[in-house]
């Protein structure tokens, strides 16, 4: 074999046995050290790159769904609270006989309406009681244009005020439902609370949106209240009974446009 052939070589050409035996282990050790070094470098690179947090790559650059939910709940709470407060104000103000009398006297003088001055308190109390649901009859016995009558309001005026009262019944329902909804939303916000303030941020956004909407309505009303008033009636009623005639209908003489402008301004101020 190979060993026999090497043994037959002259002594000067034979490789030293020890040196020949060392070449293999030295080469193996060098190869092993290089392999370990490459493994160590790769391991170091793996250790240097941190492991991503669970879900971190999925929502990188955007808020988590729960945070978005808390903000949405805050916005909804602001809108619901504002709507509830508005419904309460509308119902409370319309059902106040003293406020009704003050508005009638300021915007509908006896000379313009034909209603005797001594009948103003009675008219204001009847209108407020009817809108608040404390009486079911919209009618007034009073002196109109110098003549006493048991029916100061005609059938068309009575039908229109029946439609108006339905709006106040709706306002009371909204106030009650809104109060319950606010309680539920507050409870949910408390259960999902976190230290990031997402719900409060959403609440502020909702208030900001409401203020912008109110500002737009205010500007519209100041520029052209008649168009806003007409649009409201088209949206609120399904008939034209609200188109009253000042020559024949006492109701429109008692409640001219300036009456509603003042009423809306009081609600906005509060």
Short mmCIF file of C-alpha atoms in Angstrom, two decimals:
data_model
loop_
_atom_site.label_atom_id
_atom_site.label_comp_id
_atom_site.label_asym_id
_atom_site.label_seq_id
_atom_site.Cartn_x
_atom_site.Cartn_y
_atom_site.Cartn_z
CA UNK A 1 0.00 0.00 0.00
CA UNK A 2 0.86 3.66 0.41
CA UNK A 3 2.76 2.99 3.66
CA UNK A 4 4.86 0.32 1.91
CA UNK A 5 5.69 2.66 -0.96
CA UNK A 6 6.81 5.41 1.45
CA UNK A 7 8.95 2.89 3.33
CA UNK A 8 10.87 2.03 0.15
CA UNK A 9 11.85 5.72 -0.47
CA UNK A 10 15.37 6.81 0.31
CA UNK A 11 15.86 8.30 3.74
CA UNK A 12 16.27 11.87 2.45
CA UNK A 13 12.92 11.85 0.72
CA UNK A 14 10.87 10.39 3.54
CA UNK A 15 8.75 12.96 5.39
CA UNK A 16 9.33 13.13 9.08
CA UNK A 17 6.73 11.01 10.76
CA UNK A 18 5.87 13.57 13.50
CA UNK A 19 5.59 16.52 11.14
CA UNK A 20 3.29 14.51 8.86
CA UNK A 21 1.14 13.49 11.77
CA UNK A 22 0.87 17.11 13.05
CA UNK A 23 -0.27 18.62 9.73
CA UNK A 24 -3.66 16.95 9.89
CA UNK A 25 -4.58 17.99 13.45
CA UNK A 26 -3.32 21.58 12.91
CA UNK A 27 -5.39 21.94 9.72
CA UNK A 28 -8.39 20.43 11.52
CA UNK A 29 -7.97 22.77 14.45
CA UNK A 30 -7.76 25.79 12.13
CA UNK A 31 -10.86 24.70 10.29
CA UNK A 32 -12.69 24.08 13.55
CA UNK A 33 -11.66 27.48 14.92
CA UNK A 34 -12.85 29.20 11.73
CA UNK A 35 -16.17 27.36 11.95
CA UNK A 36 -16.64 28.36 15.58
CA UNK A 37 -15.72 31.98 14.82
CA UNK A 38 -18.29 32.13 12.01
CA UNK A 39 -20.92 30.60 14.30
CA UNK A 40 -20.06 33.12 17.04
CA UNK A 41 -20.40 36.08 14.65
CA UNK A 42 -23.74 34.85 13.40
CA UNK A 43 -24.91 34.30 16.95
CA UNK A 44 -23.80 37.82 17.89
CA UNK A 45 -25.79 39.27 15.02
CA UNK A 46 -28.81 37.29 16.12
CA UNK A 47 -28.48 38.55 19.66
CA UNK A 48 -28.01 42.15 18.55
CA UNK A 49 -31.35 42.28 16.75
CA UNK A 50 -34.13 42.42 19.37
CA UNK A 51 -37.11 40.15 19.05
CA UNK A 52 -40.21 42.14 18.01
CA UNK A 53 -42.92 42.49 20.57
CA UNK A 54 -46.02 40.38 20.04
CA UNK A 55 -48.23 42.22 17.57
CA UNK A 56 -45.65 44.98 17.14
CA UNK A 57 -45.12 44.47 13.43
CA UNK A 58 -48.85 44.20 12.80
CA UNK A 59 -49.71 47.63 14.21
CA UNK A 60 -46.44 49.41 13.57
CA UNK A 61 -47.19 53.05 12.69
CA UNK A 62 -50.83 52.89 13.83
CA UNK A 63 -52.78 52.83 17.09
CA UNK A 64 -54.05 49.62 18.61
CA UNK A 65 -57.72 48.71 18.11
CA UNK A 66 -58.46 49.12 21.83
CA UNK A 67 -57.04 52.64 21.87
CA UNK A 68 -59.13 53.55 18.84
CA UNK A 69 -62.17 52.07 20.59
CA UNK A 70 -61.56 54.16 23.72
CA UNK A 71 -61.29 57.32 21.62
CA UNK A 72 -64.50 56.46 19.77
CA UNK A 73 -66.28 55.91 23.08
CA UNK A 74 -65.09 59.33 24.25
CA UNK A 75 -66.45 60.99 21.10
CA UNK A 76 -69.76 59.16 21.45
CA UNK A 77 -70.01 60.16 25.11
CA UNK A 78 -69.49 63.85 24.25
CA UNK A 79 -72.15 63.79 21.52
CA UNK A 80 -74.65 61.89 23.67
CA UNK A 81 -74.14 64.19 26.66
CA UNK A 82 -74.59 67.30 24.49
CA UNK A 83 -77.75 65.94 22.87
CA UNK A 84 -79.15 65.01 26.28
CA UNK A 85 -78.45 68.46 27.67
CA UNK A 86 -80.01 70.13 24.63
CA UNK A 87 -83.18 68.05 24.95
CA UNK A 88 -83.45 68.89 28.66
CA UNK A 89 -83.02 72.62 28.00
CA UNK A 90 -85.60 72.71 25.22
CA UNK A 91 -88.18 70.90 27.32
CA UNK A 92 -87.51 72.89 30.50
CA UNK A 93 -87.59 76.28 28.80
CA UNK A 94 -90.77 75.61 26.83
CA UNK A 95 -92.52 74.37 29.96
CA UNK A 96 -91.77 77.53 31.97
CA UNK A 97 -94.83 79.85 32.15
CA UNK A 98 -92.75 82.82 33.37
CA UNK A 99 -90.25 82.51 30.51
CA UNK A 100 -93.07 82.06 28.00
CA UNK A 101 -94.82 85.19 29.28
CA UNK A 102 -91.59 87.19 29.14
CA UNK A 103 -90.96 86.16 25.52
CA UNK A 104 -94.55 86.89 24.48
CA UNK A 105 -94.51 90.34 26.04
CA UNK A 106 -91.14 91.20 24.48
CA UNK A 107 -91.92 90.07 20.94
CA UNK A 108 -95.70 90.26 20.64
CA UNK A 109 -97.23 93.43 22.01
CA UNK A 110 -100.95 93.65 22.68
CA UNK A 111 -101.34 96.20 19.89
CA UNK A 112 -99.75 93.78 17.38
CA UNK A 113 -101.59 90.63 18.48
CA UNK A 114 -104.98 92.01 19.44
CA UNK A 115 -104.85 89.93 22.66
CA UNK A 116 -105.78 91.87 25.77
CA UNK A 117 -102.79 92.54 28.04
CA UNK A 118 -104.53 91.01 31.06
CA UNK A 119 -104.80 87.71 29.15
CA UNK A 120 -101.06 87.37 28.53
CA UNK A 121 -100.30 85.49 31.78
CA UNK A 122 -103.16 83.09 31.11
CA UNK A 123 -102.05 82.53 27.50
CA UNK A 124 -98.43 81.93 28.53
CA UNK A 125 -99.44 79.45 31.25
CA UNK A 126 -101.71 77.53 28.86
CA UNK A 127 -99.04 77.28 26.15
CA UNK A 128 -96.32 76.18 28.59
CA UNK A 129 -98.60 73.63 30.28
CA UNK A 130 -99.62 72.20 26.92
CA UNK A 131 -96.05 71.79 25.67
CA UNK A 132 -94.96 70.24 28.99
CA UNK A 133 -97.84 67.74 28.91
CA UNK A 134 -99.60 69.18 31.95
CA UNK A 135 -102.79 69.81 29.94
CA UNK A 136 -104.20 68.17 26.81
CA UNK A 137 -106.19 71.08 25.44
CA UNK A 138 -104.69 73.90 23.45
CA UNK A 139 -107.36 76.55 23.72
CA UNK A 140 -107.79 79.95 25.35
CA UNK A 141 -110.78 81.94 26.47
CA UNK A 142 -109.70 85.59 26.12
CA UNK A 143 -110.43 88.98 24.64
CA UNK A 144 -109.13 89.22 21.07
CA UNK A 145 -109.52 92.38 18.98
CA UNK A 146 -111.81 93.79 21.64
CA UNK A 147 -114.23 90.85 21.66
CA UNK A 148 -114.37 88.05 24.19
CA UNK A 149 -114.15 84.53 22.79
CA UNK A 150 -113.99 81.02 24.22
CA UNK A 151 -111.92 79.82 21.25
CA UNK A 152 -109.04 82.19 20.61
CA UNK A 153 -107.22 79.54 18.53
CA UNK A 154 -108.71 77.90 15.44
CA UNK A 155 -108.50 74.27 14.37
CA UNK A 156 -105.42 74.70 12.18
CA UNK A 157 -103.47 76.27 15.05
CA UNK A 158 -104.53 73.47 17.38
CA UNK A 159 -103.42 70.79 14.92
CA UNK A 160 -100.06 72.47 14.43
CA UNK A 161 -99.48 72.75 18.18
CA UNK A 162 -100.35 69.07 18.54
CA UNK A 163 -97.49 68.35 16.12
CA UNK A 164 -95.22 70.69 18.08
CA UNK A 165 -96.03 68.92 21.32
CA UNK A 166 -94.95 65.62 19.77
CA UNK A 167 -91.51 67.16 19.28
CA UNK A 168 -91.33 67.95 22.98
CA UNK A 169 -92.44 64.41 23.84
CA UNK A 170 -89.57 63.25 21.62
CA UNK A 171 -87.20 65.64 23.40
CA UNK A 172 -88.13 64.15 26.77
CA UNK A 173 -87.56 60.65 25.40
CA UNK A 174 -84.16 61.69 24.04
CA UNK A 175 -83.25 63.22 27.39
CA UNK A 176 -84.14 60.03 29.26
CA UNK A 177 -82.51 57.69 26.75
CA UNK A 178 -79.46 59.95 26.52
CA UNK A 179 -79.00 59.97 30.28
CA UNK A 180 -79.08 56.16 30.35
CA UNK A 181 -76.69 55.97 27.38
CA UNK A 182 -74.26 58.35 29.10
CA UNK A 183 -74.28 56.16 32.21
CA UNK A 184 -73.51 53.06 30.14
CA UNK A 185 -70.76 54.82 28.17
CA UNK A 186 -69.17 56.11 31.36
CA UNK A 187 -69.17 52.58 32.79
CA UNK A 188 -67.59 51.13 29.63
CA UNK A 189 -64.96 53.87 29.55
CA UNK A 190 -64.13 53.14 33.19
CA UNK A 191 -63.83 49.40 32.54
CA UNK A 192 -61.54 50.00 29.55
CA UNK A 193 -59.58 52.82 31.18
CA UNK A 194 -55.85 53.13 30.54
CA UNK A 195 -53.25 55.72 31.41
CA UNK A 196 -52.94 56.90 27.79
CA UNK A 197 -55.96 59.24 28.09
CA UNK A 198 -57.51 58.00 24.83
CA UNK A 199 -61.12 58.30 26.06
CA UNK A 200 -60.57 61.86 27.28
CA UNK A 201 -58.93 62.77 23.98
CA UNK A 202 -61.98 61.41 22.14
CA UNK A 203 -64.28 63.37 24.45
CA UNK A 204 -62.40 66.58 23.63
CA UNK A 205 -62.65 65.81 19.92
CA UNK A 206 -66.41 65.35 20.28
CA UNK A 207 -66.80 68.65 22.10
CA UNK A 208 -64.69 70.37 19.46
CA UNK A 209 -66.87 68.96 16.67
CA UNK A 210 -70.01 70.15 18.46
CA UNK A 211 -68.61 73.64 18.92
CA UNK A 212 -67.78 73.82 15.23
CA UNK A 213 -71.32 72.69 14.33
CA UNK A 214 -72.87 75.24 16.70
CA UNK A 215 -70.65 77.98 15.31
CA UNK A 216 -71.78 77.12 11.78
CA UNK A 217 -75.45 77.21 12.86
CA UNK A 218 -74.88 80.52 14.63
CA UNK A 219 -73.35 82.11 11.56
CA UNK A 220 -76.15 80.72 9.39
CA UNK A 221 -78.79 82.07 11.76
CA UNK A 222 -77.19 85.50 11.89
CA UNK A 223 -76.89 85.71 8.11
CA UNK A 224 -80.27 84.22 7.15
CA UNK A 225 -82.41 83.00 10.04
CA UNK A 226 -85.51 82.63 7.85
CA UNK A 227 -83.92 79.91 5.68
CA UNK A 228 -82.73 78.03 8.78
CA UNK A 229 -86.19 78.38 10.34
CA UNK A 230 -87.91 77.09 7.19
CA UNK A 231 -85.49 74.17 6.84
CA UNK A 232 -86.17 73.14 10.44
CA UNK A 233 -89.92 73.09 9.82
CA UNK A 234 -89.52 71.03 6.66
CA UNK A 235 -87.43 68.50 8.58
CA UNK A 236 -89.60 68.46 11.72
CA UNK A 237 -93.08 68.34 10.18
CA UNK A 238 -94.69 66.29 7.43
CA UNK A 239 -97.41 68.86 6.67
CA UNK A 240 -97.77 72.58 6.00
CA UNK A 241 -99.88 73.45 9.04
CA UNK A 242 -97.01 75.62 10.28
CA UNK A 243 -97.69 78.08 7.44
CA UNK A 244 -99.99 80.36 9.41
CA UNK A 245 -101.62 83.62 8.36
CA UNK A 246 -101.11 86.64 10.65
CA UNK A 247 -104.43 88.07 9.50
CA UNK A 248 -106.44 85.09 10.76
CA UNK A 249 -104.20 83.16 13.15
CA UNK A 250 -103.45 84.47 16.64
CA UNK A 251 -100.63 81.96 17.17
CA UNK A 252 -98.30 83.46 14.55
CA UNK A 253 -98.96 86.95 15.95
CA UNK A 254 -98.01 85.76 19.42
CA UNK A 255 -94.89 83.97 18.16
CA UNK A 256 -93.21 85.91 15.35
CA UNK A 257 -89.75 85.05 14.03
CA UNK A 258 -88.08 87.30 16.64
CA UNK A 259 -89.67 85.11 19.35
CA UNK A 260 -87.84 82.03 18.05
CA UNK A 261 -84.59 83.92 17.52
CA UNK A 262 -84.64 84.93 21.20
CA UNK A 263 -85.58 81.39 22.26
CA UNK A 264 -82.72 79.88 20.25
CA UNK A 265 -80.28 82.48 21.58
CA UNK A 266 -81.19 81.56 25.17
CA UNK A 267 -80.53 77.88 24.48
CA UNK A 268 -77.21 78.68 22.82
CA UNK A 269 -76.15 80.94 25.67
CA UNK A 270 -76.79 78.24 28.24
#
